Amino acid sequence: DVKVTQSSRYLVKRTGEKVFLECVQDMDHENMFWYRQDPGLGLRLIYFSYDVKMKEKGDIPEGYSVSREKKERFSLILESASTNQTSMYLCATLGGTDEQYFGPGTRLTVT
Amino acid sequence: EDKVVQSPLSLVVHEGDTVTLNCSYEVTNFRSLLWYKQEKKAPTFLFMLTSSGIEKKSGRLSSILDKKELFSILNITATQTGDSAIYLCASNYNYGQNFVFGPGTRLSVLP
């Protein structure tokens, strides 16, 4: 079974703090994604990576950056957290059959 | 703009009812359509559809794709309270590197 883990299930940060969300997968998948999910807006793609050190902007990259130094790890960075970044953050990987596998999610609250 | 639309956004039924959830898409270089079930955690994969007219079935759930009319339906027969969830539809497009999700349909099954 594919396993996708995220570093925290719940996180509370203050406005202006730098926030790191980490995602680790154990299936050697090349493609990894970061989404945020908000009520009424569904899942929106922030960034994705199709290989180590490669990244592409998704639909809403503003205020975020990513890092993919190793194939199994994809990090999402909020350089200076703001209250409008309070959300559920989901990491996912893409297998060879178009199936996306999601991590458990990190619920981030920025106060 | 690449998009996925789902209807209805919310649905309340009683146990034993049959429901049909709708998903229409408009994307560039369509590759596949995927259905997910999301309860209180990350989405779990249900079906992937790539060919028109071929029904995918898993227990009481089934789904079919119409690539000419650009839509898919998800049917659930003999609903149970455990079917209560948000059902997400997504399209994989642009040669497989991009995903776009619909807003989801929130299904509530009452005893």
PDB file of N, CA and C in Angstrom, chain A residues 13-94:
ATOM      1  N   LYS A  13      -0.136  28.586  14.255  1.00  0.00           N
ATOM      2  CA  LYS A  13       0.990  29.503  14.082  1.00  0.00           C
ATOM      3  C   LYS A  13       0.489  30.941  14.153  1.00  0.00           C
ATOM      4  N   ARG A  14       1.425  31.833  14.431  1.00  0.00           N
ATOM      5  CA  ARG A  14       1.084  33.251  14.506  1.00  0.00           C
ATOM      6  C   ARG A  14       1.360  33.926  13.154  1.00  0.00           C
ATOM      7  N   THR A  15       0.633  34.982  12.903  1.00  0.00           N
ATOM      8  CA  THR A  15       0.855  35.785  11.697  1.00  0.00           C
ATOM      9  C   THR A  15       2.315  36.216  11.619  1.00  0.00           C
ATOM     10  N   GLY A  16       2.897  36.045  10.416  1.00  0.00           N
ATOM     11  CA  GLY A  16       4.282  36.440  10.196  1.00  0.00           C
ATOM     12  C   GLY A  16       5.301  35.338  10.410  1.00  0.00           C
ATOM     13  N   GLU A  17       4.884  34.244  11.047  1.00  0.00           N
ATOM     14  CA  GLU A  17       5.819  33.139  11.255  1.00  0.00           C
ATOM     15  C   GLU A  17       6.107  32.400   9.949  1.00  0.00           C
ATOM     16  N   LYS A  18       7.261  31.788   9.885  1.00  0.00           N
ATOM     17  CA  LYS A  18       7.597  30.913   8.763  1.00  0.00           C
ATOM     18  C   LYS A  18       7.133  29.507   9.132  1.00  0.00           C
ATOM     19  N   VAL A  19       6.411  28.883   8.210  1.00  0.00           N
ATOM     20  CA  VAL A  19       5.802  27.581   8.495  1.00  0.00           C
ATOM     21  C   VAL A  19       6.282  26.556   7.478  1.00  0.00           C
ATOM     22  N   PHE A  20       6.671  25.384   7.981  1.00  0.00           N
ATOM     23  CA  PHE A  20       7.090  24.283   7.117  1.00  0.00           C
ATOM     24  C   PHE A  20       6.096  23.141   7.271  1.00  0.00           C
ATOM     25  N   LEU A  21       5.558  22.691   6.146  1.00  0.00           N
ATOM     26  CA  LEU A  21       4.726  21.488   6.143  1.00  0.00           C
ATOM     27  C   LEU A  21       5.463  20.434   5.319  1.00  0.00           C
ATOM     28  N   GLU A  22       5.638  19.268   5.940  1.00  0.00           N
ATOM     29  CA  GLU A  22       6.412  18.242   5.240  1.00  0.00           C
ATOM     30  C   GLU A  22       5.535  17.063   4.842  1.00  0.00           C
ATOM     31  N   CYS A  23       5.877  16.488   3.718  1.00  0.00           N
ATOM     32  CA  CYS A  23       5.158  15.334   3.182  1.00  0.00           C
ATOM     33  C   CYS A  23       6.185  14.293   2.752  1.00  0.00           C
ATOM     34  N   VAL A  24       5.973  13.059   3.173  1.00  0.00           N
ATOM     35  CA  VAL A  24       6.894  11.981   2.823  1.00  0.00           C
ATOM     36  C   VAL A  24       6.099  10.818   2.252  1.00  0.00           C
ATOM     37  N   GLN A  25       6.587  10.263   1.134  1.00  0.00           N
ATOM     38  CA  GLN A  25       5.931   9.099   0.530  1.00  0.00           C
ATOM     39  C   GLN A  25       6.944   7.957   0.394  1.00  0.00           C
ATOM     40  N   ASP A  26       6.414   6.736   0.428  1.00  0.00           N
ATOM     41  CA  ASP A  26       7.308   5.580   0.424  1.00  0.00           C
ATOM     42  C   ASP A  26       7.171   4.726  -0.831  1.00  0.00           C
ATOM     43  N   MET A  27       6.591   5.288  -1.902  1.00  0.00           N
ATOM     44  CA  MET A  27       6.337   4.464  -3.088  1.00  0.00           C
ATOM     45  C   MET A  27       7.152   4.864  -4.302  1.00  0.00           C
ATOM     46  N   ASP A  28       8.150   5.713  -4.120  1.00  0.00           N
ATOM     47  CA  ASP A  28       9.021   6.078  -5.241  1.00  0.00           C
ATOM     48  C   ASP A  28       8.264   6.762  -6.377  1.00  0.00           C
ATOM     49  N   HIS A  29       7.173   7.451  -6.048  1.00  0.00           N
ATOM     50  CA  HIS A  29       6.419   8.181  -7.069  1.00  0.00           C
ATOM     51  C   HIS A  29       7.135   9.465  -7.427  1.00  0.00           C
ATOM     52  N   GLU A  30       7.163   9.765  -8.712  1.00  0.00           N
ATOM     53  CA  GLU A  30       7.873  10.975  -9.147  1.00  0.00           C
ATOM     54  C   GLU A  30       7.058  12.241  -8.889  1.00  0.00           C
ATOM     55  N   ASN A  31       5.745  12.131  -9.031  1.00  0.00           N
ATOM     56  CA  ASN A  31       4.894  13.326  -8.945  1.00  0.00           C
ATOM     57  C   ASN A  31       4.336  13.506  -7.545  1.00  0.00           C
ATOM     58  N   MET A  32       4.487  14.707  -7.028  1.00  0.00           N
ATOM     59  CA  MET A  32       3.917  15.033  -5.719  1.00  0.00           C
ATOM     60  C   MET A  32       3.235  16.393  -5.794  1.00  0.00           C
ATOM     61  N   PHE A  33       2.199  16.566  -4.980  1.00  0.00           N
ATOM     62  CA  PHE A  33       1.331  17.741  -5.075  1.00  0.00           C
ATOM     63  C   PHE A  33       1.052  18.296  -3.672  1.00  0.00           C
ATOM     64  N   TRP A  34       0.858  19.599  -3.620  1.00  0.00           N
ATOM     65  CA  TRP A  34       0.308  20.233  -2.419  1.00  0.00           C
ATOM     66  C   TRP A  34      -0.983  20.955  -2.797  1.00  0.00           C
ATOM     67  N   TYR A  35      -2.053  20.634  -2.042  1.00  0.00           N
ATOM     68  CA  TYR A  35      -3.345  21.276  -2.216  1.00  0.00           C
ATOM     69  C   TYR A  35      -3.739  21.949  -0.913  1.00  0.00           C
ATOM     70  N   ARG A  36      -4.631  22.914  -1.021  1.00  0.00           N
ATOM     71  CA  ARG A  36      -5.355  23.366   0.155  1.00  0.00           C
ATOM     72  C   ARG A  36      -6.835  23.164  -0.112  1.00  0.00           C
ATOM     73  N   GLN A  37      -7.556  22.889   0.958  1.00  0.00           N
ATOM     74  CA  GLN A  37      -8.984  22.623   0.841  1.00  0.00           C
ATOM     75  C   GLN A  37      -9.738  23.550   1.773  1.00  0.00           C
ATOM     76  N   ASP A  38     -10.645  24.320   1.205  1.00  0.00           N
ATOM     77  CA  ASP A  38     -11.444  25.266   1.967  1.00  0.00           C
ATOM     78  C   ASP A  38     -12.917  25.034   1.660  1.00  0.00           C
ATOM     79  N   PRO A  39     -13.774  25.230   2.660  1.00  0.00           N
ATOM     80  CA  PRO A  39     -15.214  25.012   2.447  1.00  0.00           C
ATOM     81  C   PRO A  39     -15.734  25.841   1.281  1.00  0.00           C
ATOM     82  N   GLY A  40     -16.470  25.205   0.407  1.00  0.00           N
ATOM     83  CA  GLY A  40     -17.064  25.894  -0.734  1.00  0.00           C
ATOM     84  C   GLY A  40     -16.131  26.112  -1.904  1.00  0.00           C
ATOM     85  N   LEU A  41     -14.835  25.870  -1.697  1.00  0.00           N
ATOM     86  CA  LEU A  41     -13.874  26.094  -2.774  1.00  0.00           C
ATOM     87  C   LEU A  41     -13.249  24.798  -3.263  1.00  0.00           C
ATOM     88  N   GLY A  42     -13.469  23.747  -2.546  1.00  0.00           N
ATOM     89  CA  GLY A  42     -12.912  22.468  -2.980  1.00  0.00           C
ATOM     90  C   GLY A  42     -11.408  22.408  -2.811  1.00  0.00           C
ATOM     91  N   LEU A  43     -10.789  21.512  -3.541  1.00  0.00           N
ATOM     92  CA  LEU A  43      -9.339  21.339  -3.510  1.00  0.00           C
ATOM     93  C   LEU A  43      -8.696  22.244  -4.553  1.00  0.00           C
ATOM     94  N   ARG A  44      -7.699  22.994  -4.139  1.00  0.00           N
ATOM     95  CA  ARG A  44      -7.001  23.863  -5.084  1.00  0.00           C
ATOM     96  C   ARG A  44      -5.505  23.565  -5.034  1.00  0.00           C
ATOM     97  N   LEU A  45      -4.911  23.475  -6.212  1.00  0.00           N
ATOM     98  CA  LEU A  45      -3.502  23.095  -6.327  1.00  0.00           C
ATOM     99  C   LEU A  45      -2.602  24.291  -6.061  1.00  0.00           C
ATOM    100  N   ILE A  46      -1.667  24.110  -5.139  1.00  0.00           N
ATOM    101  CA  ILE A  46      -0.729  25.179  -4.810  1.00  0.00           C
ATOM    102  C   ILE A  46       0.543  25.027  -5.663  1.00  0.00           C
ATOM    103  N   TYR A  47       1.187  23.890  -5.537  1.00  0.00           N
ATOM    104  CA  TYR A  47       2.391  23.568  -6.297  1.00  0.00           C
ATOM    105  C   TYR A  47       2.405  22.073  -6.570  1.00  0.00           C
ATOM    106  N   PHE A  48       3.116  21.694  -7.618  1.00  0.00           N
ATOM    107  CA  PHE A  48       3.412  20.281  -7.779  1.00  0.00           C
ATOM    108  C   PHE A  48       4.847  20.113  -8.255  1.00  0.00           C
ATOM    109  N   SER A  49       5.334  18.889  -8.103  1.00  0.00           N
ATOM    110  CA  SER A  49       6.715  18.580  -8.476  1.00  0.00           C
ATOM    111  C   SER A  49       6.723  17.262  -9.229  1.00  0.00           C
ATOM    112  N   TYR A  50       7.400  17.222 -10.368  1.00  0.00           N
ATOM    113  CA  TYR A  50       7.425  15.996 -11.155  1.00  0.00           C
ATOM    114  C   TYR A  50       8.786  15.307 -11.088  1.00  0.00           C
ATOM    115  N   ASP A  51       9.697  15.870 -10.312  1.00  0.00           N
ATOM    116  CA  ASP A  51      10.996  15.226 -10.131  1.00  0.00           C
ATOM    117  C   ASP A  51      11.752  15.984  -9.048  1.00  0.00           C
ATOM    118  N   VAL A  52      12.822  15.413  -8.582  1.00  0.00           N
ATOM    119  CA  VAL A  52      13.648  16.087  -7.581  1.00  0.00           C
ATOM    120  C   VAL A  52      14.104  17.444  -8.133  1.00  0.00           C
ATOM    121  N   LYS A  53      13.996  18.429  -7.304  1.00  0.00           N
ATOM    122  CA  LYS A  53      14.403  19.812  -7.604  1.00  0.00           C
ATOM    123  C   LYS A  53      13.555  20.462  -8.703  1.00  0.00           C
ATOM    124  N   MET A  54      12.528  19.783  -9.183  1.00  0.00           N
ATOM    125  CA  MET A  54      11.648  20.372 -10.194  1.00  0.00           C
ATOM    126  C   MET A  54      10.324  20.737  -9.540  1.00  0.00           C
ATOM    127  N   LYS A  55       9.799  21.898  -9.900  1.00  0.00           N
ATOM    128  CA  LYS A  55       8.527  22.329  -9.327  1.00  0.00           C
ATOM    129  C   LYS A  55       7.775  23.164 -10.351  1.00  0.00           C
ATOM    130  N   GLU A  56       6.453  23.120 -10.215  1.00  0.00           N
ATOM    131  CA  GLU A  56       5.594  23.921 -11.083  1.00  0.00           C
ATOM    132  C   GLU A  56       4.535  24.592 -10.218  1.00  0.00           C
ATOM    133  N   LYS A  57       4.198  25.823 -10.555  1.00  0.00           N
ATOM    134  CA  LYS A  57       3.136  26.517  -9.838  1.00  0.00           C
ATOM    135  C   LYS A  57       1.794  25.914 -10.209  1.00  0.00           C
ATOM    136  N   GLY A  58       0.943  25.854  -9.210  1.00  0.00           N
ATOM    137  CA  GLY A  58      -0.422  25.427  -9.445  1.00  0.00           C
ATOM    138  C   GLY A  58      -1.315  26.633  -9.637  1.00  0.00           C
ATOM    139  N   ASP A  59      -2.518  26.526  -9.110  1.00  0.00           N
ATOM    140  CA  ASP A  59      -3.498  27.602  -9.301  1.00  0.00           C
ATOM    141  C   ASP A  59      -3.326  28.756  -8.330  1.00  0.00           C
ATOM    142  N   ILE A  60      -2.797  28.481  -7.145  1.00  0.00           N
ATOM    143  CA  ILE A  60      -2.725  29.520  -6.110  1.00  0.00           C
ATOM    144  C   ILE A  60      -1.367  29.501  -5.405  1.00  0.00           C
ATOM    145  N   PRO A  61      -0.277  29.784  -6.103  1.00  0.00           N
ATOM    146  CA  PRO A  61       1.045  29.678  -5.492  1.00  0.00           C
ATOM    147  C   PRO A  61       1.451  30.867  -4.612  1.00  0.00           C
ATOM    148  N   GLU A  62       0.696  31.957  -4.704  1.00  0.00           N
ATOM    149  CA  GLU A  62       1.121  33.182  -4.015  1.00  0.00           C
ATOM    150  C   GLU A  62       1.182  32.962  -2.509  1.00  0.00           C
ATOM    151  N   GLY A  63       2.300  33.362  -1.935  1.00  0.00           N
ATOM    152  CA  GLY A  63       2.479  33.232  -0.494  1.00  0.00           C
ATOM    153  C   GLY A  63       3.085  31.914  -0.066  1.00  0.00           C
ATOM    154  N   TYR A  64       3.351  31.042  -1.054  1.00  0.00           N
ATOM    155  CA  TYR A  64       3.896  29.720  -0.765  1.00  0.00           C
ATOM    156  C   TYR A  64       5.159  29.470  -1.590  1.00  0.00           C
ATOM    157  N   SER A  65       6.003  28.601  -1.091  1.00  0.00           N
ATOM    158  CA  SER A  65       7.097  28.056  -1.885  1.00  0.00           C
ATOM    159  C   SER A  65       7.217  26.581  -1.531  1.00  0.00           C
ATOM    160  N   VAL A  66       7.998  25.852  -2.324  1.00  0.00           N
ATOM    161  CA  VAL A  66       8.147  24.421  -2.082  1.00  0.00           C
ATOM    162  C   VAL A  66       9.603  24.025  -2.237  1.00  0.00           C
ATOM    163  N   SER A  67       9.896  22.836  -1.719  1.00  0.00           N
ATOM    164  CA  SER A  67      11.247  22.294  -1.810  1.00  0.00           C
ATOM    165  C   SER A  67      11.153  20.801  -2.040  1.00  0.00           C
ATOM    166  N   ARG A  68      11.927  20.288  -3.008  1.00  0.00           N
ATOM    167  CA  ARG A  68      11.963  18.844  -3.274  1.00  0.00           C
ATOM    168  C   ARG A  68      13.425  18.461  -3.465  1.00  0.00           C
ATOM    169  N   GLU A  69      14.091  18.239  -2.367  1.00  0.00           N
ATOM    170  CA  GLU A  69      15.521  17.884  -2.386  1.00  0.00           C
ATOM    171  C   GLU A  69      15.728  16.384  -2.549  1.00  0.00           C
ATOM    172  N   LYS A  70      14.758  15.615  -2.081  1.00  0.00           N
ATOM    173  CA  LYS A  70      14.801  14.158  -2.228  1.00  0.00           C
ATOM    174  C   LYS A  70      13.476  13.704  -2.805  1.00  0.00           C
ATOM    175  N   LYS A  71      13.516  12.591  -3.512  1.00  0.00           N
ATOM    176  CA  LYS A  71      12.329  12.123  -4.225  1.00  0.00           C
ATOM    177  C   LYS A  71      11.164  11.868  -3.279  1.00  0.00           C
ATOM    178  N   GLU A  72      11.444  11.376  -2.094  1.00  0.00           N
ATOM    179  CA  GLU A  72      10.363  10.967  -1.199  1.00  0.00           C
ATOM    180  C   GLU A  72       9.781  12.121  -0.370  1.00  0.00           C
ATOM    181  N   ARG A  73      10.386  13.291  -0.429  1.00  0.00           N
ATOM    182  CA  ARG A  73       9.985  14.367   0.477  1.00  0.00           C
ATOM    183  C   ARG A  73       9.657  15.641  -0.303  1.00  0.00           C
ATOM    184  N   PHE A  74       8.498  16.198  -0.016  1.00  0.00           N
ATOM    185  CA  PHE A  74       8.039  17.437  -0.688  1.00  0.00           C
ATOM    186  C   PHE A  74       7.542  18.370   0.398  1.00  0.00           C
ATOM    187  N   SER A  75       8.209  19.508   0.533  1.00  0.00           N
ATOM    188  CA  SER A  75       7.892  20.438   1.611  1.00  0.00           C
ATOM    189  C   SER A  75       7.177  21.667   1.074  1.00  0.00           C
ATOM    190  N   LEU A  76       6.195  22.122   1.823  1.00  0.00           N
ATOM    191  CA  LEU A  76       5.485  23.365   1.518  1.00  0.00           C
ATOM    192  C   LEU A  76       5.888  24.396   2.568  1.00  0.00           C
ATOM    193  N   ILE A  77       6.251  25.584   2.100  1.00  0.00           N
ATOM    194  CA  ILE A  77       6.756  26.624   2.996  1.00  0.00           C
ATOM    195  C   ILE A  77       5.879  27.863   2.872  1.00  0.00           C
ATOM    196  N   LEU A  78       5.421  28.336   4.026  1.00  0.00           N
ATOM    197  CA  LEU A  78       4.727  29.610   4.091  1.00  0.00           C
ATOM    198  C   LEU A  78       5.747  30.594   4.643  1.00  0.00           C
ATOM    199  N   GLU A  79       6.230  31.493   3.796  1.00  0.00           N
ATOM    200  CA  GLU A  79       7.340  32.365   4.192  1.00  0.00           C
ATOM    201  C   GLU A  79       6.952  33.298   5.346  1.00  0.00           C
ATOM    202  N   SER A  80       5.739  33.798   5.304  1.00  0.00           N
ATOM    203  CA  SER A  80       5.245  34.691   6.352  1.00  0.00           C
ATOM    204  C   SER A  80       3.738  34.443   6.464  1.00  0.00           C
ATOM    205  N   ALA A  81       3.384  33.575   7.389  1.00  0.00           N
ATOM    206  CA  ALA A  81       1.997  33.108   7.462  1.00  0.00           C
ATOM    207  C   ALA A  81       1.014  34.253   7.676  1.00  0.00           C
ATOM    208  N   SER A  82      -0.120  34.135   7.005  1.00  0.00           N
ATOM    209  CA  SER A  82      -1.178  35.127   7.177  1.00  0.00           C
ATOM    210  C   SER A  82      -2.479  34.394   7.500  1.00  0.00           C
ATOM    211  N   THR A  83      -3.430  35.135   8.070  1.00  0.00           N
ATOM    212  CA  THR A  83      -4.684  34.502   8.515  1.00  0.00           C
ATOM    213  C   THR A  83      -5.440  33.871   7.346  1.00  0.00           C
ATOM    214  N   ASN A  84      -5.290  34.404   6.139  1.00  0.00           N
ATOM    215  CA  ASN A  84      -6.011  33.804   5.004  1.00  0.00           C
ATOM    216  C   ASN A  84      -5.365  32.504   4.517  1.00  0.00           C
ATOM    217  N   GLN A  85      -4.308  32.096   5.181  1.00  0.00           N
ATOM    218  CA  GLN A  85      -3.708  30.797   4.882  1.00  0.00           C
ATOM    219  C   GLN A  85      -4.162  29.713   5.868  1.00  0.00           C
ATOM    220  N   THR A  86      -5.070  30.091   6.742  1.00  0.00           N
ATOM    221  CA  THR A  86      -5.714  29.084   7.588  1.00  0.00           C
ATOM    222  C   THR A  86      -6.519  28.151   6.696  1.00  0.00           C
ATOM    223  N   SER A  87      -6.206  26.874   6.747  1.00  0.00           N
ATOM    224  CA  SER A  87      -6.815  25.935   5.812  1.00  0.00           C
ATOM    225  C   SER A  87      -6.397  24.517   6.160  1.00  0.00           C
ATOM    226  N   MET A  88      -7.001  23.565   5.423  1.00  0.00           N
ATOM    227  CA  MET A  88      -6.535  22.179   5.465  1.00  0.00           C
ATOM    228  C   MET A  88      -5.576  22.003   4.301  1.00  0.00           C
ATOM    229  N   TYR A  89      -4.381  21.499   4.575  1.00  0.00           N
ATOM    230  CA  TYR A  89      -3.378  21.286   3.532  1.00  0.00           C
ATOM    231  C   TYR A  89      -3.206  19.793   3.297  1.00  0.00           C
ATOM    232  N   LEU A  90      -3.333  19.409   2.036  1.00  0.00           N
ATOM    233  CA  LEU A  90      -3.246  17.998   1.669  1.00  0.00           C
ATOM    234  C   LEU A  90      -2.100  17.786   0.693  1.00  0.00           C
ATOM    235  N   CYS A  91      -1.301  16.783   1.003  1.00  0.00           N
ATOM    236  CA  CYS A  91      -0.227  16.370   0.105  1.00  0.00           C
ATOM    237  C   CYS A  91      -0.700  15.129  -0.643  1.00  0.00           C
ATOM    238  N   ALA A  92      -0.270  14.971  -1.874  1.00  0.00           N
ATOM    239  CA  ALA A  92      -0.661  13.794  -2.648  1.00  0.00           C
ATOM    240  C   ALA A  92       0.478  13.370  -3.561  1.00  0.00           C
ATOM    241  N   THR A  93       0.473  12.082  -3.909  1.00  0.00           N
ATOM    242  CA  THR A  93       1.414  11.589  -4.911  1.00  0.00           C
ATOM    243  C   THR A  93       0.627  10.992  -6.067  1.00  0.00           C
ATOM    244  N   LEU A  94       1.276  10.839  -7.170  1.00  0.00           N
ATOM    245  CA  LEU A  94       0.624  10.291  -8.357  1.00  0.00           C
ATOM    246  C   LEU A  94       1.356   9.039  -8.793  1.00  0.00           C
TER     247      LEU A  94
END
